[in-house]
Coordinates of N, CA and C and ligand atoms in Angstrom, one line a residue:
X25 N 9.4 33.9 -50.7 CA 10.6 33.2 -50.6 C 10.4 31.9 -49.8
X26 N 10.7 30.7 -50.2 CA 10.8 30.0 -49.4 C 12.3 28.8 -49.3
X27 N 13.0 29.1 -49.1 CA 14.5 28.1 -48.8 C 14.5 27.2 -48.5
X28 N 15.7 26.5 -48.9 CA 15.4 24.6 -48.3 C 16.5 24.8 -47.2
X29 N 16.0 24.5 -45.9 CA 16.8 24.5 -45.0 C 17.3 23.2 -44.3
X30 N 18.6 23.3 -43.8 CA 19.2 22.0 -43.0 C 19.2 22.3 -42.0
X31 N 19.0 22.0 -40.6 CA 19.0 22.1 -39.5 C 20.2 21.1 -39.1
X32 N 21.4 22.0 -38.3 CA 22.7 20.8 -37.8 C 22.3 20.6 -36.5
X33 N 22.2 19.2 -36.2 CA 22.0 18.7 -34.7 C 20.3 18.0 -34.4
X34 N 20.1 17.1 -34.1 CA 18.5 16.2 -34.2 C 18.2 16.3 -32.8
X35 N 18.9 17.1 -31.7 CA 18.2 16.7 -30.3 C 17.2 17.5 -29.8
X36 N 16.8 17.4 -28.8 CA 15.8 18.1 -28.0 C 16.0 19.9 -28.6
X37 N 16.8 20.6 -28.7 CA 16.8 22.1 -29.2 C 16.2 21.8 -30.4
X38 N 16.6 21.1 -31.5 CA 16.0 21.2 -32.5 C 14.8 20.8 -33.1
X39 N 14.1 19.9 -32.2 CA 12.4 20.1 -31.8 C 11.9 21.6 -31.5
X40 N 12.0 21.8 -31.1 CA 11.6 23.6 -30.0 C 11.9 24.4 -31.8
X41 N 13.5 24.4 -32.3 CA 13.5 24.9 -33.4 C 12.5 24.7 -34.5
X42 N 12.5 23.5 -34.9 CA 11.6 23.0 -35.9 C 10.2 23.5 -35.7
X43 N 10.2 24.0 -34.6 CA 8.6 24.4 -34.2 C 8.4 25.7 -34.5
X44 N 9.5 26.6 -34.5 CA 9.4 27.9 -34.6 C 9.8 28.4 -36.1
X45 N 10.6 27.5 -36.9 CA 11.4 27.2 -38.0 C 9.5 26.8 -39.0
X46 N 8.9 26.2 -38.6 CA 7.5 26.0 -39.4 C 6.6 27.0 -38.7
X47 N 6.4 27.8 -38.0 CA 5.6 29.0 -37.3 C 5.8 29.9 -38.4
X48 N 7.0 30.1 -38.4 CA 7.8 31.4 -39.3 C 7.8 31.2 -40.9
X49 N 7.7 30.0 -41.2 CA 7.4 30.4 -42.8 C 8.1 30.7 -43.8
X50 N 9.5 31.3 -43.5 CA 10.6 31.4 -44.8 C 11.0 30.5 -45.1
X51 N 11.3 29.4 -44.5 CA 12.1 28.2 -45.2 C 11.6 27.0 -44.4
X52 N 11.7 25.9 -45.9 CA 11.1 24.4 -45.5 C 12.4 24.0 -45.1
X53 N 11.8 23.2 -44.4 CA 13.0 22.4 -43.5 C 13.4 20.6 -44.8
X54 N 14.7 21.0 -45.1 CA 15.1 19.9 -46.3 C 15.9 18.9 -44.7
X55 N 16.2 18.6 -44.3 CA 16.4 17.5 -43.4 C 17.2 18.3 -42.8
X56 N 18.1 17.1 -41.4 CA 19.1 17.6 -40.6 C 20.2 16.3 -40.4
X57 N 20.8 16.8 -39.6 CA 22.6 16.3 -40.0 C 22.4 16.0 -38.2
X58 N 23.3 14.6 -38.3 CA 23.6 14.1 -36.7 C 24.2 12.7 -37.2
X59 N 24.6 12.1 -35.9 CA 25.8 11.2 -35.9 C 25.4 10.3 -36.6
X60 N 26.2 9.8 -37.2 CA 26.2 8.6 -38.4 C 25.4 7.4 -38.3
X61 N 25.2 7.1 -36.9 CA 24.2 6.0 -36.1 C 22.8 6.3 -36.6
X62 N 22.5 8.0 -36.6 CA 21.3 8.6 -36.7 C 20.5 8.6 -37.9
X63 N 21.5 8.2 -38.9 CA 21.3 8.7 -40.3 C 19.8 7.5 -40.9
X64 N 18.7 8.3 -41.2 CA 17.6 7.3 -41.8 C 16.7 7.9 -40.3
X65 N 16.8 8.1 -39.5 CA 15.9 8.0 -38.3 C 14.9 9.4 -38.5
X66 N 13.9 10.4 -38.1 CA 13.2 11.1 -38.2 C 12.9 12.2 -36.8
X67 N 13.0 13.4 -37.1 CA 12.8 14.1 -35.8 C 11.7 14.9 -36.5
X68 N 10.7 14.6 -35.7 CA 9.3 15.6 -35.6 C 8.8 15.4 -37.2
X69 N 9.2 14.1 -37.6 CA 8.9 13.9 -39.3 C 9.9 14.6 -40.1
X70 N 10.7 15.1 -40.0 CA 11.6 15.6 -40.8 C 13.0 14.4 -40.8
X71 N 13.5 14.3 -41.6 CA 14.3 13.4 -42.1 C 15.8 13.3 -41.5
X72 N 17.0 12.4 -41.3 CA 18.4 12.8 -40.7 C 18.7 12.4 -41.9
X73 N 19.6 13.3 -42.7 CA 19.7 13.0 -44.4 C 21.7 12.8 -44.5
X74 N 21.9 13.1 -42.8 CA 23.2 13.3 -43.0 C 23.9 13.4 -42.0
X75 N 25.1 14.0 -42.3 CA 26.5 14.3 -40.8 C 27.0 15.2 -41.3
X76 N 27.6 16.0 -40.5 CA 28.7 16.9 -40.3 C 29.3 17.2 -42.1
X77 N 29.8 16.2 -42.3 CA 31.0 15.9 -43.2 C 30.0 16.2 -44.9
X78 N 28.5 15.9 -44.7 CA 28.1 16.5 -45.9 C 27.9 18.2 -46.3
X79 N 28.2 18.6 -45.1 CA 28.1 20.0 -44.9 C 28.5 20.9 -46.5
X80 N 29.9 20.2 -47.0 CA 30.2 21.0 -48.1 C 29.6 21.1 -49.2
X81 N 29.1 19.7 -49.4 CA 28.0 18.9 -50.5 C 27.0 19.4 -50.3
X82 N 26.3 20.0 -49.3 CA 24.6 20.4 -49.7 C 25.2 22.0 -49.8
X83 N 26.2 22.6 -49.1 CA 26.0 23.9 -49.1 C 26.4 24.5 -50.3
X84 N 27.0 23.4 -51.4 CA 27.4 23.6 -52.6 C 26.0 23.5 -53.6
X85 N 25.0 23.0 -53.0 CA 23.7 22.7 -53.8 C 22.9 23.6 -53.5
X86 N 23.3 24.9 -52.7 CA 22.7 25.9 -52.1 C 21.5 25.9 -51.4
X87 N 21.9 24.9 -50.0 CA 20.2 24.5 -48.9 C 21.3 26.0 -47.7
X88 N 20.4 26.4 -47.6 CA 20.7 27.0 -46.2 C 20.7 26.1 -45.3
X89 N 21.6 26.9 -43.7 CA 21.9 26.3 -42.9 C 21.4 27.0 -41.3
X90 N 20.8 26.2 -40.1 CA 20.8 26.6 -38.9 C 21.5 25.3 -37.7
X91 N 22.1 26.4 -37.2 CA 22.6 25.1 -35.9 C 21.8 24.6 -34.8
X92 N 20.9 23.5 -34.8 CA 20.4 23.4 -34.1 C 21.0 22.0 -32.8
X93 N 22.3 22.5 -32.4 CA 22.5 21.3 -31.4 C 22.3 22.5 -29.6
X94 N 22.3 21.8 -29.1 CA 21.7 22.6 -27.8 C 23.2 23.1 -27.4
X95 N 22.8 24.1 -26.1 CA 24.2 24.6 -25.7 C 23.8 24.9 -24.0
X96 N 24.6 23.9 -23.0 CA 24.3 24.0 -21.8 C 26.1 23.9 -21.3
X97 N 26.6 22.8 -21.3 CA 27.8 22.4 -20.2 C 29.0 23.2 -21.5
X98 N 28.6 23.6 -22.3 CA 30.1 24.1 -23.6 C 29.5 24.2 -25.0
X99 N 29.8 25.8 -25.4 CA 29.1 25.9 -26.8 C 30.3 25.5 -27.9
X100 N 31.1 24.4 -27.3 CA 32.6 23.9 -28.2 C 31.8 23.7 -29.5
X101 N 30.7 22.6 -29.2 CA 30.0 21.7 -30.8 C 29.2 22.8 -31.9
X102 N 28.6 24.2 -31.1 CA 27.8 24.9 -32.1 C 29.1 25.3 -32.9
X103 N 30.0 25.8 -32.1 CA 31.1 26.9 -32.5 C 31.6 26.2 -33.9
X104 N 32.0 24.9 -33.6 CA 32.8 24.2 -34.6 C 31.5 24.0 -35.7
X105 N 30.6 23.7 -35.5 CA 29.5 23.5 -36.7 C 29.1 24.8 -37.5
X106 N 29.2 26.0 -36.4 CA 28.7 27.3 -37.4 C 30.3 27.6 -38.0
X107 N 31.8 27.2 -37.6 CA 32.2 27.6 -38.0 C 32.6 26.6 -39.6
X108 N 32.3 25.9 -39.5 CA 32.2 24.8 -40.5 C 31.3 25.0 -41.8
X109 N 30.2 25.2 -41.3 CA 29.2 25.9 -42.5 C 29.7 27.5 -43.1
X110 N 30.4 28.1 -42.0 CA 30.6 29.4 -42.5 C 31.5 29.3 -43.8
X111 N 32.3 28.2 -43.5 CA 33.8 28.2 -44.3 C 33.2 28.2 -45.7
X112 N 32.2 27.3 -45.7 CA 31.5 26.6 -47.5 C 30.6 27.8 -47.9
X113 N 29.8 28.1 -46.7 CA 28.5 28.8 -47.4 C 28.0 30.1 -46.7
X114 N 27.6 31.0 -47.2 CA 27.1 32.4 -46.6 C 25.5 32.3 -46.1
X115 N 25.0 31.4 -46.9 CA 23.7 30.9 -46.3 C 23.5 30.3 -45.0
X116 N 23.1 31.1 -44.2 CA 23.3 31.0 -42.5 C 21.8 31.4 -42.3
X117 N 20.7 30.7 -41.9 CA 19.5 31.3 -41.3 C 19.2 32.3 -40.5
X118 N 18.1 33.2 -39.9 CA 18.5 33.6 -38.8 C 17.0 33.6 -38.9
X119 N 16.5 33.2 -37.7 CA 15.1 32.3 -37.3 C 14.7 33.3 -36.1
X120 N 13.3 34.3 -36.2 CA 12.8 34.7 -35.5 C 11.2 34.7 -35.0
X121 N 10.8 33.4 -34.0 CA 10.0 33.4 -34.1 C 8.3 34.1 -34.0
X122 N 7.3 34.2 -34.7 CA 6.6 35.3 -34.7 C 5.7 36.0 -33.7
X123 N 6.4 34.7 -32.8 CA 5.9 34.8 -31.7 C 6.3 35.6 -30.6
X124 N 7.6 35.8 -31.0 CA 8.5 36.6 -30.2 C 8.2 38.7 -30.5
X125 N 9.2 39.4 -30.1 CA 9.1 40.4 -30.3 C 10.4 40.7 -30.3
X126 N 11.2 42.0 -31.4 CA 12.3 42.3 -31.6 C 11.9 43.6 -32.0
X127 N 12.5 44.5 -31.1 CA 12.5 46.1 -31.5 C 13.2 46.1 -33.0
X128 N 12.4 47.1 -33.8 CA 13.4 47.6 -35.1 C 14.7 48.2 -34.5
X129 N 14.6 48.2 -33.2 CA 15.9 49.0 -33.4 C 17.3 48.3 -32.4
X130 N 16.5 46.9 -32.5 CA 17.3 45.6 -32.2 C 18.2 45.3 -33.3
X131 N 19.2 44.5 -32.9 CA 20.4 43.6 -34.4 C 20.6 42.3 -33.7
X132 N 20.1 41.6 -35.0 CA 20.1 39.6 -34.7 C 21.2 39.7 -35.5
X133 N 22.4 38.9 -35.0 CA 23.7 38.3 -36.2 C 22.8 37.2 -36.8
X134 N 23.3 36.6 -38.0 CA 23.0 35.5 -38.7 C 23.5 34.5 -37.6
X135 N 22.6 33.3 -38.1 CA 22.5 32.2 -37.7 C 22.2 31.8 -36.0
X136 N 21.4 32.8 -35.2 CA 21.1 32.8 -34.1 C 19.7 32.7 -34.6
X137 N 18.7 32.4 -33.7 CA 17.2 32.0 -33.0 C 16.6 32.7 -32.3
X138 N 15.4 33.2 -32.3 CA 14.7 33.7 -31.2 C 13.9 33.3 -31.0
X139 N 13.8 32.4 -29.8 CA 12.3 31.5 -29.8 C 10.7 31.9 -29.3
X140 N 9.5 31.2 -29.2 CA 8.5 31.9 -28.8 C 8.9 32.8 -27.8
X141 N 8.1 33.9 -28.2 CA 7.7 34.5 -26.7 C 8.7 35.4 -26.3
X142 N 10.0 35.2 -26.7 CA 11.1 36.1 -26.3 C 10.8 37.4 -26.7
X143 N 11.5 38.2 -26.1 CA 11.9 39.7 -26.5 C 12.6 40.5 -26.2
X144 N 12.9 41.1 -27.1 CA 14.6 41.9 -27.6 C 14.2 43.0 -27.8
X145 N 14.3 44.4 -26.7 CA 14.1 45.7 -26.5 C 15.0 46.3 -27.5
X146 N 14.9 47.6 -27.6 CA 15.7 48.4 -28.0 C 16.9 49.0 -28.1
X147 N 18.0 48.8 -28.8 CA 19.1 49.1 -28.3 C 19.9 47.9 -28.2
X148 N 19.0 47.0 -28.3 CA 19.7 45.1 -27.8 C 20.6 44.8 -29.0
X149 N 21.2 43.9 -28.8 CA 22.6 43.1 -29.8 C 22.6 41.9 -29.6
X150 N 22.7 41.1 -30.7 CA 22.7 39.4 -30.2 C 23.5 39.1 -31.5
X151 N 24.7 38.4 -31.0 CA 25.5 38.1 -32.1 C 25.1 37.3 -32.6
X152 N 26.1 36.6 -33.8 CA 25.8 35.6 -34.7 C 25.8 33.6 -33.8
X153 N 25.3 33.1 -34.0 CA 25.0 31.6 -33.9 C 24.1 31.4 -32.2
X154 N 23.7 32.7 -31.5 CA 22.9 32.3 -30.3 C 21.5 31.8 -30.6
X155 N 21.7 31.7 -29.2 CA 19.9 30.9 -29.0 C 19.4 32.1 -27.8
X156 N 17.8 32.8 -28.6 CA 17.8 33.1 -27.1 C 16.3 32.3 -27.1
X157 N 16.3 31.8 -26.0 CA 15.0 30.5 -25.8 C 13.9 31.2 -25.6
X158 N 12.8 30.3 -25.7 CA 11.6 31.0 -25.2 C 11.1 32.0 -24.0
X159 N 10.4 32.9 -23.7 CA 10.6 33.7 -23.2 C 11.6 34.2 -22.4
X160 N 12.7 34.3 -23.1 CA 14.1 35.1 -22.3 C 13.5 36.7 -22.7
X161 N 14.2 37.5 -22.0 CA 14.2 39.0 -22.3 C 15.2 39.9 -22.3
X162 N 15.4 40.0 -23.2 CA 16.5 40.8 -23.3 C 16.6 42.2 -23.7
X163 N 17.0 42.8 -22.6 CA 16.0 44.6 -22.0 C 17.4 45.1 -22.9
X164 N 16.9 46.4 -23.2 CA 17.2 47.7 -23.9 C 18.7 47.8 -24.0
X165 N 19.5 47.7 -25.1 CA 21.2 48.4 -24.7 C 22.0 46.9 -24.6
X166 N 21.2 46.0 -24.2 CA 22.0 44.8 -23.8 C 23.1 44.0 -24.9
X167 N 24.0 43.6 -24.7 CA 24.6 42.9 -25.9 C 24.8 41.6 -25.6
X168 N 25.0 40.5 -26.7 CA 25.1 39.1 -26.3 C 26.0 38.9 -27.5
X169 N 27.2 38.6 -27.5 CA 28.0 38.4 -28.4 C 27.8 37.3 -29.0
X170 N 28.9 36.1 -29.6 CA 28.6 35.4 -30.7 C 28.5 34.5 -29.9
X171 N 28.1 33.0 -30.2 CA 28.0 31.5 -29.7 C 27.3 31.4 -27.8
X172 N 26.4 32.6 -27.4 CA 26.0 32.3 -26.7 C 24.1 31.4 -26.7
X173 N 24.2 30.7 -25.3 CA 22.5 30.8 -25.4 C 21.9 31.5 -24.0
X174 N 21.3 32.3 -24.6 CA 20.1 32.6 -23.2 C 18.5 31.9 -22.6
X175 N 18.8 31.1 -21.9 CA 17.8 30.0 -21.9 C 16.7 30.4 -21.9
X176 N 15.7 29.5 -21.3 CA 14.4 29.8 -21.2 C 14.1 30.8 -20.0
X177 N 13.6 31.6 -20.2 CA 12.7 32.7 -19.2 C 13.7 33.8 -18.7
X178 N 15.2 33.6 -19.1 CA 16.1 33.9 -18.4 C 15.9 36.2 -18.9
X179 N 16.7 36.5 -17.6 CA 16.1 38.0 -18.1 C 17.6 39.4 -17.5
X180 N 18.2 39.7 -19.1 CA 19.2 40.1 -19.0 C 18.8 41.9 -19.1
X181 N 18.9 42.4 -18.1 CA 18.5 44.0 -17.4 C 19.4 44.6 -18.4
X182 N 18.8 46.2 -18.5 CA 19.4 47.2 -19.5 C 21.2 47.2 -19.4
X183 N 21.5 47.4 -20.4 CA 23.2 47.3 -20.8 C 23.8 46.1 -20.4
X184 N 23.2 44.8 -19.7 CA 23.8 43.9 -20.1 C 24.8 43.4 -21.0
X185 N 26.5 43.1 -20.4 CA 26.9 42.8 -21.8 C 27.2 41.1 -21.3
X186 N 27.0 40.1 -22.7 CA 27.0 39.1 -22.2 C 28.3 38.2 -23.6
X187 N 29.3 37.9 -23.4 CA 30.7 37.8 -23.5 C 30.3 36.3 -24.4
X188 N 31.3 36.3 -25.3 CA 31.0 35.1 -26.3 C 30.8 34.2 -25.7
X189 N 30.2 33.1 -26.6 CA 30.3 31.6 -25.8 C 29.8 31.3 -24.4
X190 N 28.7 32.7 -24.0 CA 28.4 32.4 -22.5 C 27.2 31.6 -22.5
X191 N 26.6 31.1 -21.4 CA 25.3 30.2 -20.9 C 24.6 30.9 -20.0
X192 N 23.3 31.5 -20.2 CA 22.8 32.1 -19.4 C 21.4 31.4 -18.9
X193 N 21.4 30.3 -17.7 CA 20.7 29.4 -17.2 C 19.0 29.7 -17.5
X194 N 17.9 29.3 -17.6 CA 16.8 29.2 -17.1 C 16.1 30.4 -16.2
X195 N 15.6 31.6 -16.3 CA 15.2 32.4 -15.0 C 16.3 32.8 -14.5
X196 N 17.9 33.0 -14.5 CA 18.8 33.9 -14.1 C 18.1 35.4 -14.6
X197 N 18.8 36.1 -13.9 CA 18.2 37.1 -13.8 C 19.7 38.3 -13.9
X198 N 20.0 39.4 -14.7 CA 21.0 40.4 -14.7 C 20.8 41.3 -13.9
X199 N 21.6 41.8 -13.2 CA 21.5 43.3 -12.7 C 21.8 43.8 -14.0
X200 N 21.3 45.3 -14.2 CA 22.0 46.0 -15.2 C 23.5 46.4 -15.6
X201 N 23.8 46.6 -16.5 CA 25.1 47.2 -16.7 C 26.2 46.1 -16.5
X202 N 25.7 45.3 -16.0 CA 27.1 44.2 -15.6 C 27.0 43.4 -16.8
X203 N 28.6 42.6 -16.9 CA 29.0 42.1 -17.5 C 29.5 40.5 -17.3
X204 N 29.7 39.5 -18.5 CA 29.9 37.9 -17.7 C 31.4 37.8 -18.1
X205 N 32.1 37.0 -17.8 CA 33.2 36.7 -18.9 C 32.8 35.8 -20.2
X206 N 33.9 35.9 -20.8 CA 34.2 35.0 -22.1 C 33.8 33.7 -21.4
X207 N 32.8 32.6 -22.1 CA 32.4 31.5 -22.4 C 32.3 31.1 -20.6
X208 N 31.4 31.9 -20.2 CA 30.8 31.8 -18.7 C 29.8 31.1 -18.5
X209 N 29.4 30.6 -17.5 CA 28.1 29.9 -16.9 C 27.6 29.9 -16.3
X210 N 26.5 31.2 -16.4 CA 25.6 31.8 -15.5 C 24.6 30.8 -15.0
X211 N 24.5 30.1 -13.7 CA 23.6 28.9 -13.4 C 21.7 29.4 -13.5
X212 N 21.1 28.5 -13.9 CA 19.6 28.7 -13.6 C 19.1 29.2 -12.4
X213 N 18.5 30.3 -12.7 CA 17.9 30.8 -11.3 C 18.6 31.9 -10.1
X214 N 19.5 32.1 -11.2 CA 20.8 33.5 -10.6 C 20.6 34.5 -10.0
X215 N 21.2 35.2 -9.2 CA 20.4 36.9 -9.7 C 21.7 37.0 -9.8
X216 N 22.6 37.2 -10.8 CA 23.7 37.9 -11.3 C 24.2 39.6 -11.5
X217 N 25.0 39.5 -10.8 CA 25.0 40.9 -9.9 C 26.8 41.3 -10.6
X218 N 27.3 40.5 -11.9 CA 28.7 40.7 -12.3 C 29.4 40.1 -11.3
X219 N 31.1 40.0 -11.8 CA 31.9 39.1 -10.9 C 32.7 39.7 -10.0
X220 N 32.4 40.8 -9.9 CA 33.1 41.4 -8.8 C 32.1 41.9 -7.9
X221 N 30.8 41.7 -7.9 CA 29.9 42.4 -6.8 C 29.3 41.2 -6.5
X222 N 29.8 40.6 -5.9 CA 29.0 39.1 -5.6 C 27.8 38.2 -6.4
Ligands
LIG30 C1 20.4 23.3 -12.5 C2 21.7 23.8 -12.0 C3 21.4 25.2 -11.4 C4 22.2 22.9 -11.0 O1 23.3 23.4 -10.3 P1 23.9 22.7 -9.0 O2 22.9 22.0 -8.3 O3 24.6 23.8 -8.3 O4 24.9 21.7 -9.7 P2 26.4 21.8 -10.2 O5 27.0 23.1 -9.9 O6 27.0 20.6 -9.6 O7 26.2 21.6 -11.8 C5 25.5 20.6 -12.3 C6 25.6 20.7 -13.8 O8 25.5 22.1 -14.2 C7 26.4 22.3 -15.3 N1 27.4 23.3 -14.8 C8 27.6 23.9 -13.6 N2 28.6 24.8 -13.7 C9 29.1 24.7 -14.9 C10 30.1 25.5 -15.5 N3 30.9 26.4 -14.9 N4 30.4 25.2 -16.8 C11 29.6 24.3 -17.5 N5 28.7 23.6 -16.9 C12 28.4 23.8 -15.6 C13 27.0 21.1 -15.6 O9 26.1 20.5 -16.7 C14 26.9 20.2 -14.4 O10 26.9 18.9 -14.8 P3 28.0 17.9 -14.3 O11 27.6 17.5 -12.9 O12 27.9 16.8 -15.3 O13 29.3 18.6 -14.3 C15 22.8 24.0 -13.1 O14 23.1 22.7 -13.6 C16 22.2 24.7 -14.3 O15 22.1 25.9 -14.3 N6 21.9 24.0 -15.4 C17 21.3 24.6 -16.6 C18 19.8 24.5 -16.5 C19 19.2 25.4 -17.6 O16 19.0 26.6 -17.5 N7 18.9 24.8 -18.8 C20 18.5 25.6 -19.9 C21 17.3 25.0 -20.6 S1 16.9 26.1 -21.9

C-alpha cells in the first residue's frame, strides 16, 4: 500500500513529521497546505501545493490527510483543520513511527502521530488528532483524549488521564492516576501531581 498523503501545516512539527512520515513507508507525501503567501515554497523538498480551502478538492480526489501544524500556546488551529478534513473525508492518517514502540494492546485514534522513540505501554489510549513527540512515554492504563500533544520526552505515569485539547510540556512528568483538565497546559519540566494536590 502506498497513499498519496497531504500533510496540513509547513512549520517546524511538520519537518519532525515528514521524517517519520518517510521512516514509516505507507504513504508518499503528495504536498502540504499553509497560508496562501506560502503556496510554491518547499519544506524538506516536498512541495506547498495549497491552503486550507483546497481541502474538499483533494479529499474528493482521494489523497489522505495528517495534521501537521504544531500545538503549544492552543490546539484551536489543529482542531478546526482535523475537523475540516473530517467533514469531506474518512481518510485521516495515523503515523507511527517505527522507531517508536506501541503495545498491541495499546489504541491510536486516527489522525494522531507517534514520533521516534516514543512509547505507548499497555493499556494506553491516545485519541484521535494527537501528537505524542519523540520520546514521550506514555505508561500502562493512561488515556489522552482527542486534540492533545505530549511533547518531547514528556512522561505520563500509569492511569494517567489526560483531558482533550491538553499540552503536556517537554519532560513534565505525571504522578499516576491523576488527571488535567479540558484543554490544559501542563508547563515543561512539571512534576504534575493533578490540580488538587499541588
Ligand atoms: C518554557 C516554559 C516552561 C516557560 O514558562 P515560564 O517561564 O513560566 O513562562 P510563562 O508562564 O510566562 O509562559 C511563557 C509561554 O508559555 C506558554 N504558556 C504558559 N502558560 C500557558 C497556558 N496556560 N496556556 C497556553 N500557553 C501557556 C505561552 O506560550 C507563553 O507565551 P506568552 O508569553 O506569549 O504568553 C513554558 O513556556 C512551556 O512549557 N513552554 C512549552 C515548551 C515545550 O514543552 N515545548 C514542546 C516542544 S515539543
Amino acid at each position: 500500500m502506498n497513499e498519496k498523503l497531504i500533510l496540513a501545516g509547513g512549520g517546524g512539527h511538520c519537518k519532525a513529521v515528514i521524517d517519520v512520515v518517510e521512516k514509516e513507508g505507507t504513504y508518499t507525501i503528495a504536498g502540504i497546505l499553509d497560508r496562501p503567501e506560502m503556496v510554491g515554497e518547499t519544506v524538506l523538498g516536498y512541495e506547498i501545493v495549497g491552503t486550507d480551502s483546497d481541502i474538499p478538492k483533494l479529499a474528493a480526489e482521494g489523497y489522505h490527510f495528517l495534521v501537521t501544524v504544531g500545538q503549544i500556546a492552543s490546539p484551536k488551529i489543529r482542531i478546526e483543520i482535523f475537523e475540516r478534513i473530517e467533514r469531506h473525508t474518512d481518510n485521516i492518517a495515523t503515523v507511527v513511527s517505527p522507531l517508536a514502540y506501541v503495545s498491541p494492546h495499546a489504541e491510536i485514534g486516527r489522525g494522531s502521530v507517534v514520533m521516534h522513540h516514543a512509547l505507548i505501554n499497555a493499556g494506553a489510549m491516545i485519541g484521535e488528532n494527537c501528537i505524542v513527540n519523540s520520546k514521550a512515554l506514555v505508561e500502562h492504563d493512561a488515556t489522552v483524549e482527542a486534540h492533545c500533544h505530549i511533547s518531547t520526552g514528556a512522561i505520563l505515569n500509569g492511569g494517567t488521564l489526560v483531558r482533550i485539547g491538553t499540552f503536556i510540556g517537554s519532560n513534565a512528568v505525571s504522578k499516576e492516576y491523576v488527571e488535567t483538565k479540558p484543554f490544559d497546559f501542563i508547563k515543561a519540566g512539571t512534576l504534575f501531581k493533578g490540580h488538587d494536590n499541588g
